[in-house]
Short mmCIF file of C-alpha atoms in Angstrom, two decimals:
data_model
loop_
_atom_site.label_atom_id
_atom_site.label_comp_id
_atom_site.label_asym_id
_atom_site.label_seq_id
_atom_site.Cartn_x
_atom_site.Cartn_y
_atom_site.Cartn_z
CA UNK A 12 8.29 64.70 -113.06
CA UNK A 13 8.56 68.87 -113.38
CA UNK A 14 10.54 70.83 -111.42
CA UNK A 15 10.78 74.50 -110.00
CA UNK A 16 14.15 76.47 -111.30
CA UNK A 17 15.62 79.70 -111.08
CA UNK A 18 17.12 81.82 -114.31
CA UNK A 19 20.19 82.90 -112.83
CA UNK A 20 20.29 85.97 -115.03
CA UNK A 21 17.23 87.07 -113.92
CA UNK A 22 16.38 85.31 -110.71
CA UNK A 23 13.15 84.46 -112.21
CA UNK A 24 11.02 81.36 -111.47
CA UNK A 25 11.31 78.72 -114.33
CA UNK A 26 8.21 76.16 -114.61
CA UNK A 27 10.08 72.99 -116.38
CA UNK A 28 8.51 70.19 -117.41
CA UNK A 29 8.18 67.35 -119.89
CA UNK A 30 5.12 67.35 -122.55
CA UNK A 31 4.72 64.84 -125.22
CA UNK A 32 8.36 63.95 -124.82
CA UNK A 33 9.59 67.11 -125.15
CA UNK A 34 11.50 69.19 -122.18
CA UNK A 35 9.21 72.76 -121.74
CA UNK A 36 11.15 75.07 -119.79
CA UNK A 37 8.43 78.49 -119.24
CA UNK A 38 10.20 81.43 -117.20
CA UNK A 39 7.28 83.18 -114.62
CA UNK A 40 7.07 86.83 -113.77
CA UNK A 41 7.63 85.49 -110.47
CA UNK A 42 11.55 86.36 -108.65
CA UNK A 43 12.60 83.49 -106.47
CA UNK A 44 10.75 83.59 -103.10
CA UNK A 45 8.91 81.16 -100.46
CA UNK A 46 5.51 82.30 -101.29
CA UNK A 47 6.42 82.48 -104.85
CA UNK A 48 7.40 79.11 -105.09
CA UNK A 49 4.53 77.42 -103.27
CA UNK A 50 2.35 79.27 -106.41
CA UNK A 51 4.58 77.97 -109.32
CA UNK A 52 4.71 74.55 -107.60
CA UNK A 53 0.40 74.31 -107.37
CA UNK A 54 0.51 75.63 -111.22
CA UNK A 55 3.22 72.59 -111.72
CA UNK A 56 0.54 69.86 -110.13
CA UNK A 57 -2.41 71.28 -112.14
CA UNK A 58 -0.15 71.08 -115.55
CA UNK A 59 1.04 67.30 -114.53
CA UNK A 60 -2.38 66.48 -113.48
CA UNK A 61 -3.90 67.47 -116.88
CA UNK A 62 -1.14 66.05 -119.11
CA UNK A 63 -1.40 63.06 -117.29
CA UNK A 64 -4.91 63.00 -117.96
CA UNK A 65 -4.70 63.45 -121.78
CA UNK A 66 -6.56 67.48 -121.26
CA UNK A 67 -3.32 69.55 -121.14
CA UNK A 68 -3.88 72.26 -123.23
CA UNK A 69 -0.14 74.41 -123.97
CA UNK A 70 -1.83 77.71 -125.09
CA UNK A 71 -4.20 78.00 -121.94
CA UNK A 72 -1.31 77.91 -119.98
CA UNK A 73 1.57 79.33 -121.97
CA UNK A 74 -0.44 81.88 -124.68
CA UNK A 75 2.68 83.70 -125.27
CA UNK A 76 4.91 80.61 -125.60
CA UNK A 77 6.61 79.85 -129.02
CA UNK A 78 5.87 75.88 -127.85
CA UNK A 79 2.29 76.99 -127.68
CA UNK A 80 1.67 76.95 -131.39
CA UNK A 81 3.66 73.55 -131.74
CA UNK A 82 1.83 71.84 -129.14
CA UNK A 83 -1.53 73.40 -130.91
CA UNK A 84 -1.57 70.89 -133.69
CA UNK A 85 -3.14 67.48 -133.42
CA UNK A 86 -0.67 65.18 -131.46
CA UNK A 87 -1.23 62.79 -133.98
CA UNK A 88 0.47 64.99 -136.46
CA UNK A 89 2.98 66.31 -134.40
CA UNK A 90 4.30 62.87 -133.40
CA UNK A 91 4.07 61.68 -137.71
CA UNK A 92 6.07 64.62 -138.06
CA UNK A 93 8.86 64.86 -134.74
CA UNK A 94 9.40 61.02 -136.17
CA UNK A 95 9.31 61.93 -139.86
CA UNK A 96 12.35 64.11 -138.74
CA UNK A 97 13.73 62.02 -136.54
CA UNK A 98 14.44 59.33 -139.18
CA UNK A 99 15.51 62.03 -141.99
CA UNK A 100 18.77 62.72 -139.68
CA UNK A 101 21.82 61.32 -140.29
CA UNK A 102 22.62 58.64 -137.72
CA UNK A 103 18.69 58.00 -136.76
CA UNK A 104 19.34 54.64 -137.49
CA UNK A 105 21.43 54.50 -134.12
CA UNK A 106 19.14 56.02 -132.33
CA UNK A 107 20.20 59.62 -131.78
CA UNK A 108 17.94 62.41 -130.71
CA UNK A 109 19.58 65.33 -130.25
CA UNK A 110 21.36 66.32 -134.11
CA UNK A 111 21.18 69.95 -133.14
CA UNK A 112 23.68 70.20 -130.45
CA UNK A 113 27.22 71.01 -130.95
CA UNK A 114 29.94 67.42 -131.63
CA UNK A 115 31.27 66.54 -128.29
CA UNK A 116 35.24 67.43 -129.59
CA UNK A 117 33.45 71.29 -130.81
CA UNK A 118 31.55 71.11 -127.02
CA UNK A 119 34.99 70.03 -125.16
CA UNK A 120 37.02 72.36 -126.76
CA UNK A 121 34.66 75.70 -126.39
CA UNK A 122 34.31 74.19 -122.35
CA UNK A 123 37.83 73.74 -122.08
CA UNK A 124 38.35 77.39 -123.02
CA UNK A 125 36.44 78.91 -120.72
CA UNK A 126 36.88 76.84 -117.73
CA UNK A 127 41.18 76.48 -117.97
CA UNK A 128 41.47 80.20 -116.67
CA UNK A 129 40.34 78.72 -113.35
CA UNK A 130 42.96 76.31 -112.87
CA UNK A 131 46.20 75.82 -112.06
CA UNK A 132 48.82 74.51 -114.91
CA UNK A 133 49.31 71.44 -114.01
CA UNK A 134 46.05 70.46 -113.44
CA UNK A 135 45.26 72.30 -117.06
CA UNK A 136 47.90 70.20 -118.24
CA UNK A 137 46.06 67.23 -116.77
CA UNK A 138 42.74 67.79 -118.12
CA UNK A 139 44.20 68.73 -121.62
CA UNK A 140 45.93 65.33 -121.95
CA UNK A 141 43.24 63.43 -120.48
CA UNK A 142 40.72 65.20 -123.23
CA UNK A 143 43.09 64.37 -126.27
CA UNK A 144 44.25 61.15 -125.54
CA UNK A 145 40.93 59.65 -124.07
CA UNK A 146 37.93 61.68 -124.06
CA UNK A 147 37.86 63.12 -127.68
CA UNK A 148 38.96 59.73 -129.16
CA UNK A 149 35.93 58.31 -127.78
CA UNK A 150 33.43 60.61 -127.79
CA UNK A 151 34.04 63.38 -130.24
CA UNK A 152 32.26 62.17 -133.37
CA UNK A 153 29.09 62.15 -131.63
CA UNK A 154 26.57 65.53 -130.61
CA UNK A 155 26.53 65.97 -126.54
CA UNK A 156 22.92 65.39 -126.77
CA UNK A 157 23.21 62.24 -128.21
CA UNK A 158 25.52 60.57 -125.43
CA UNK A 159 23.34 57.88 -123.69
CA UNK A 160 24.21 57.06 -119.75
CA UNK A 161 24.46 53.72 -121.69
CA UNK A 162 27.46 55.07 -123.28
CA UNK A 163 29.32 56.66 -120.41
CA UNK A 164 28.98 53.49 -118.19
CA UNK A 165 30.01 51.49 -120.81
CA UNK A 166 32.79 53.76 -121.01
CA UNK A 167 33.68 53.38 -117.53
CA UNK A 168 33.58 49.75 -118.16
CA UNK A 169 36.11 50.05 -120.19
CA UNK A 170 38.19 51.90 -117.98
CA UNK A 171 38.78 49.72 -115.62
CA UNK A 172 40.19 47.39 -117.81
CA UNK A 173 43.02 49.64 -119.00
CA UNK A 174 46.06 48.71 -117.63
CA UNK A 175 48.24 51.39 -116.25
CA UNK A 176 50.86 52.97 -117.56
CA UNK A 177 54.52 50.84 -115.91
CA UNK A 178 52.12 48.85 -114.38
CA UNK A 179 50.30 45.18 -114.54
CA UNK A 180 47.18 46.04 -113.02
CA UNK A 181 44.22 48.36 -114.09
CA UNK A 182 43.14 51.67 -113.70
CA UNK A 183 42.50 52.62 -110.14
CA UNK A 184 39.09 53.19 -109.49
CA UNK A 185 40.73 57.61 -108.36
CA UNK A 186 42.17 57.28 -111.78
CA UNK A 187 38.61 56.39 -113.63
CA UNK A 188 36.89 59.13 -111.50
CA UNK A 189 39.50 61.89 -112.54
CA UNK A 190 38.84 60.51 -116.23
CA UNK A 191 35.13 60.57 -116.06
CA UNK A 192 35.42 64.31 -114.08
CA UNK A 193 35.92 66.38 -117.48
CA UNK A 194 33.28 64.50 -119.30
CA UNK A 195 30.50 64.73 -116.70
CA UNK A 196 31.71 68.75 -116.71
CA UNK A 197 31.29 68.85 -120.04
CA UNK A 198 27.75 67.37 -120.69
CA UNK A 199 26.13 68.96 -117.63
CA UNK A 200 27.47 72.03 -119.19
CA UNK A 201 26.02 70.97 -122.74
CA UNK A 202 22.48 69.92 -120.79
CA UNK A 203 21.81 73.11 -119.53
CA UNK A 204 22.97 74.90 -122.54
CA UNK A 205 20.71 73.39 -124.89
CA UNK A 206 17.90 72.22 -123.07
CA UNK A 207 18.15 68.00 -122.68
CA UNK A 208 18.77 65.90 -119.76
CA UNK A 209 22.20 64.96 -118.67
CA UNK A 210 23.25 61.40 -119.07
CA UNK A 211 25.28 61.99 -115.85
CA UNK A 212 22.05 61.56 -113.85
CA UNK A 213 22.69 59.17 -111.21
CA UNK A 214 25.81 57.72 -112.25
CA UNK A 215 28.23 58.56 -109.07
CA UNK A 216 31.65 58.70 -108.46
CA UNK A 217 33.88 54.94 -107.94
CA UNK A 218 34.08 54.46 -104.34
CA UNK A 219 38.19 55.24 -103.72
CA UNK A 220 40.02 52.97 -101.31
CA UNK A 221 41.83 55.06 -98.10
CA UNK A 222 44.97 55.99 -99.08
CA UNK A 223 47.47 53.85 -97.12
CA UNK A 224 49.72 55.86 -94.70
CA UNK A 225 53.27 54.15 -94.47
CA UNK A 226 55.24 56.56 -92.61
CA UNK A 227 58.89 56.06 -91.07
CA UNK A 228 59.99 54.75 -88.00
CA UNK A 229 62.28 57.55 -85.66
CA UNK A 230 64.91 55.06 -85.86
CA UNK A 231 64.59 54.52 -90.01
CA UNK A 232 64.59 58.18 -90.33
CA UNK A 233 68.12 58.33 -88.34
CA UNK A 234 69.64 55.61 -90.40
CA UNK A 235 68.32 57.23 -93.52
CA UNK A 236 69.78 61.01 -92.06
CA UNK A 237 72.83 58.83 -91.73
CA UNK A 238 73.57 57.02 -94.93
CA UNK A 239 72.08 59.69 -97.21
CA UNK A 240 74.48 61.88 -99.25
CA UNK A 241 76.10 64.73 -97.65
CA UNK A 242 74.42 66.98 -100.10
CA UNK A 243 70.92 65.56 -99.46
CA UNK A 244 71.04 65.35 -95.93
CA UNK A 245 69.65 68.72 -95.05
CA UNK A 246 67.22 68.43 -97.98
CA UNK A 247 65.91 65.23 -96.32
CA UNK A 248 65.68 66.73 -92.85
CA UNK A 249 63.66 69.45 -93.76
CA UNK A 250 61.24 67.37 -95.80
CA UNK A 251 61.42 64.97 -92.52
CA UNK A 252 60.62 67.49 -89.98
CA UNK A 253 58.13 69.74 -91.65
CA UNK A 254 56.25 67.17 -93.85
CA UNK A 255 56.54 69.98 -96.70
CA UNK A 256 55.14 68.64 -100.23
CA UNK A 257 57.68 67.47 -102.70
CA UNK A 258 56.53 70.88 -104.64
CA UNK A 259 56.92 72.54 -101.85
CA UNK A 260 60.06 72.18 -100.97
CA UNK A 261 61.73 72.05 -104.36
CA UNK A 262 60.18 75.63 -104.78
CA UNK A 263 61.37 77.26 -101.54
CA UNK A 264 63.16 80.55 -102.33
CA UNK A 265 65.21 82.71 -99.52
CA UNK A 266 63.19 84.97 -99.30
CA UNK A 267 60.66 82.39 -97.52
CA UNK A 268 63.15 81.62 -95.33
CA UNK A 269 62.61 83.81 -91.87
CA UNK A 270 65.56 82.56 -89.37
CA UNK A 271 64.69 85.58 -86.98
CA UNK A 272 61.24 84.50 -86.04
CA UNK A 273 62.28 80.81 -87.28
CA UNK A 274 59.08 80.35 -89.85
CA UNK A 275 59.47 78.58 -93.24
CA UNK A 276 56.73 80.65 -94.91
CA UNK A 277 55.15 78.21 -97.86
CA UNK A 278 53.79 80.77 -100.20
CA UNK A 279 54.48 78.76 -103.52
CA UNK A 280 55.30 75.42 -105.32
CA UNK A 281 56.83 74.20 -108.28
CA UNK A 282 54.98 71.65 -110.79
CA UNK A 283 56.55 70.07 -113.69
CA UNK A 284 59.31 72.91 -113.53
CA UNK A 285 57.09 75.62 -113.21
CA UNK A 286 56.16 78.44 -110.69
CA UNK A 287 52.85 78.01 -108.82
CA UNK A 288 50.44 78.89 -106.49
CA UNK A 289 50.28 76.19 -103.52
CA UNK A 290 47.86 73.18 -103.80
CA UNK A 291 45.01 75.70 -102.04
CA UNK A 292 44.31 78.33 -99.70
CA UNK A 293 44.56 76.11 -96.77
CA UNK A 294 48.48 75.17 -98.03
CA UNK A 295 49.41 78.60 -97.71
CA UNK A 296 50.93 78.81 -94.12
CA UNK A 297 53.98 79.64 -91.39
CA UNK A 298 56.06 76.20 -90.28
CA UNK A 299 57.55 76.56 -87.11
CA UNK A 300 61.33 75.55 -87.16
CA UNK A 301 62.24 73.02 -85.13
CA UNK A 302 66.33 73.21 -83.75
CA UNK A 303 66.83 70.34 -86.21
CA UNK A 304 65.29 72.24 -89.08
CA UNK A 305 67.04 75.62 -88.26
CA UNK A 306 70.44 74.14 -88.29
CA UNK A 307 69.73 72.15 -91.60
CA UNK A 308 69.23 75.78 -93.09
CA UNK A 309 71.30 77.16 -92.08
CA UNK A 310 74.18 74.79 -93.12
CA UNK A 311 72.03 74.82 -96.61
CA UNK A 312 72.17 79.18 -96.53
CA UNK A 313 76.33 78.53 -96.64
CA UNK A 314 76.39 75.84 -99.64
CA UNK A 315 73.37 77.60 -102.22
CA UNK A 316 72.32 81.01 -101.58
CA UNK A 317 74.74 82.27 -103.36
CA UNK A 318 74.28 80.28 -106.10
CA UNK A 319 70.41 80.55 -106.41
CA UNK A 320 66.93 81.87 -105.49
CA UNK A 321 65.71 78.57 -104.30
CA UNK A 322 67.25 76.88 -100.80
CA UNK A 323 67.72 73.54 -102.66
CA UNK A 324 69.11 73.45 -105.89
CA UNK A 325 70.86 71.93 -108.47
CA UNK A 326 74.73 72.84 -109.54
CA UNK A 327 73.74 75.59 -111.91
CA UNK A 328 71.03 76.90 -109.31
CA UNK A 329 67.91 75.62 -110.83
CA UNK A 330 65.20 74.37 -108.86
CA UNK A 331 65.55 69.99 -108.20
CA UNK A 332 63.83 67.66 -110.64
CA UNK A 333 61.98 65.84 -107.98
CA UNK A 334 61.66 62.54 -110.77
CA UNK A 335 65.61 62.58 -111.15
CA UNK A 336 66.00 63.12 -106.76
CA UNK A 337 63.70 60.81 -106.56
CA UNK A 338 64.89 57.70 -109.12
CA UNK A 339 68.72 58.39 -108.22
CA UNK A 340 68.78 59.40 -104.76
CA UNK A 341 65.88 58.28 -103.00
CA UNK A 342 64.96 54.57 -104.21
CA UNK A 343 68.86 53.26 -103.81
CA UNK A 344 68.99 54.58 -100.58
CA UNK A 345 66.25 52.70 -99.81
CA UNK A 346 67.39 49.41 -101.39
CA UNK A 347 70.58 50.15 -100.16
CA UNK A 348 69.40 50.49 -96.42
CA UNK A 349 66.99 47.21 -96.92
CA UNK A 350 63.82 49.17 -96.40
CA UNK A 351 60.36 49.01 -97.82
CA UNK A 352 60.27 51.17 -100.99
CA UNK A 353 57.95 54.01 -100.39
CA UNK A 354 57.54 57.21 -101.94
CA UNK A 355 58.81 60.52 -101.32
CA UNK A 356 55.57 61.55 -100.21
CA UNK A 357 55.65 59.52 -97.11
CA UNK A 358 58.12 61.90 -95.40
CA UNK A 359 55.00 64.61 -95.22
CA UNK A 360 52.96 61.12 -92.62
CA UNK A 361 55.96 60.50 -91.17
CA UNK A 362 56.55 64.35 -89.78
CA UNK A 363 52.79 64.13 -88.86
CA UNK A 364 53.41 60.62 -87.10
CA UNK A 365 56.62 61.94 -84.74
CA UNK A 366 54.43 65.09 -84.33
CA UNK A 367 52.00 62.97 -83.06
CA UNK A 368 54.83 60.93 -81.07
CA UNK A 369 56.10 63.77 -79.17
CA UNK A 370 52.59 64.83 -78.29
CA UNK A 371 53.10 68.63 -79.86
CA UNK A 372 49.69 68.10 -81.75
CA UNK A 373 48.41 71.44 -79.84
CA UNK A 374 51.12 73.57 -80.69
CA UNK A 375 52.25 72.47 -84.52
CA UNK A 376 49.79 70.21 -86.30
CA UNK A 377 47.53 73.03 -87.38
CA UNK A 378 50.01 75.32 -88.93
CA UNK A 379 51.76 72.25 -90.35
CA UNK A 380 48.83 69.83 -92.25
CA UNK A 381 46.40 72.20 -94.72
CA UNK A 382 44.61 69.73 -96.26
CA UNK A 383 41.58 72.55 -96.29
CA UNK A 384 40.89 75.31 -94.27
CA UNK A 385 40.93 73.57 -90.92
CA UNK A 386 40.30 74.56 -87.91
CA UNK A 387 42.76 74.36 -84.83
CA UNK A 388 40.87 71.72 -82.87
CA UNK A 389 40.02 69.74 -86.42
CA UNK A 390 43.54 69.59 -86.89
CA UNK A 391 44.33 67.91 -84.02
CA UNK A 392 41.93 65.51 -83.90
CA UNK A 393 42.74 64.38 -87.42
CA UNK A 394 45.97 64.42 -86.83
CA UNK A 395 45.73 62.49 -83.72
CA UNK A 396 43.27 59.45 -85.19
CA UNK A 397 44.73 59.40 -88.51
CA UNK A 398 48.73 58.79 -87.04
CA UNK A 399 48.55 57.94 -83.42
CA UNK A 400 48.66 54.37 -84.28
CA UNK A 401 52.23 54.16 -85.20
CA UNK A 402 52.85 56.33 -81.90
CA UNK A 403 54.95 54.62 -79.11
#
């Protein structure tokens, strides 16, 4: 079935439609408009209508087209010679169709190019790895226009019976989609580059289980507060009180520290060791600080600012390796306390559940949780649904 498009370059109406098995994409005169459209789209029935019916003739519609002159022939020839050259390419035998587009590894590589200036490192980093260890491997021998949807769900098959990395069971099901992500990128890129249908048609994203919310009890938090070590403890109140991100907090500097108007200003985080901008827009924001929070600081101001830029630090004043916190401080205080190992991450739900607790929703929850750009009262209700059920 044809379609109505629109040239971006020239916001011109673009007739497309499939003839003799063969994709015909004819730009109009016509810029993109109501009226406009409901003329392409009668032309569009009249063209289907007559190819359906065996009379379509290219020229009468299309005299200026270069297809025109193909199509002119008799279709008996044309289709003794499209198969002729079908069969005289190499790998015809396995059905390909599309020799003149670019190898998927040439494709990936000129798309990964252009696109990385968008992102931020880590998830460049992510997207690199994920292209050189899995996608190319697979795929890269073979022309874009030659990957079948056959192939990618196959593919996907195939994912989720990878077993994960430290792990005994598979792939999760956010793990496959952030896999397949690049590669459906990359071939709707390729599709409208050179003309042929995406394989990606239909083929949506894994349904992802909710993530599960495990936050602290008050009274956990105060025997974790307790038993931590002395040089952690204000580290771990902060993180408990604000629900700052891991990479938030390991990249606070001083100068984001405001103890007149009492505002932690998040302006930046640190990923794999290096200097970024936060997760997005919406995570750039003012925390309020609690009396709890302020003191924490403060006692934190005496032990580091002198040795570094960043509030919490390591002995030579480098920022904290969240994987070494985590593996040597975080996990054997657990164990050691007889509580239910959970990541670090839960301290971020459990400063939303004792927000929730103390019923300050309306005056913190929408400075404190950008998970977009939410608005005040979205923020509370969220915040309210998602937590009030481990309020007293």
């Amino acid at each position: 079935m044809g379609s109505i498009q629109v040239r971006k370059e020239t916001q011109r109406l673009i007739i497309d439609f499939y003839y003799r098995g063969i994709r015909c994409r004819e730009q109009t005169a016509l810029p993109d408009t109501p009226a406009n459209r409901r003329k392409v789209a009668k032309v569009l029935e009249r063209i289907e209508a007559e190819v359906a019916a065996g009379t379509f003739d290219y020229g009468r519609f299309f005299p200026g087209s270069r297809l025109a002159t193909r199509f002119a022939r008799s279709p008996m020839v044309d289709a003794i010679q499209s198969l002729e050259a079908e069969l005289s390419q190499p790998g015809a035998a396995n059905g390909t169709d599309r020799p003149d587009t670019p190898l998927f590894r040439e494709f990936a590589e000129t798309w990964f190019a252009e696109k990385s200036i968008e992102w931020r490192n880590s998830h460049r980093k992510v997207v690199r790895g994920d292209l050189d260890r899995v996608l190319i491997p697979k795929f890269g021998e073979k022309a874009v226009g030659n990957i079948l949807k056959a192939d990618i769900l196959a593919f996907r098959a195939e994912l989720a019976k990878v077993q994960a990395r430290g792990k005994t069971k598979s792939l999760s099901t956010s793990r496959i989609n952030k896999v397949l992500n690049p590669l459906r990128m990359i071939l709707n890129e390729a599709a409208d580059r050179f003309d042929f249908r995406t394989p990606f048609t239909n083929i949506k994203q894994l349904k992802v289980r909710k993530s599960d919310v495990q936050p602290f009890s008050l009274d956990e938090v105060s025997r974790i507060l307790d038993t931590v070590r002395v040089d952690f403890r204000d580290y771990y109140t902060v993180r408990f009180f604000t629900g700052m991100r891991t990479g938030e907090i390991d990249g606070l500097k001083w100068q984001y520290v405001d103890f007149e108007r009492r505002l932690i200003l998040v302006r930046e985080t640190i990923v794999e060791r290096q200097e970024e901008y936060t997760k997005t827009d919406g995570s750039q924001r003012d925390i309020r600080m609690s009396q709890k929070v302020f003191d924490a600081l403060k006692r934190q101001e005496a032990a580091t600012r002198h040795l570094s830029k960043y509030v919490f630090c390591s002995r030579d004043g480098t920022p904290l390796d969240h994987k070494n916190v985590t593996r040597r401080v975080w996990y054997p205080l657990l164990r050691h306390l007889g509580l239910k190992l959970r990541r670090p991450y839960q301290t971020r739900h459990t400063a939303a559940t004792l927000t929730t607790t103390r019923r300050t929703a309306t005056s913190g929850t929408a400075s404190k949780w950008p998970n977009g750009p939410w608005r005040w009262g979205r923020a509370r209700r969220l915040s309210m649904r998602r937590f009030s059920r481990w309020a007293g």
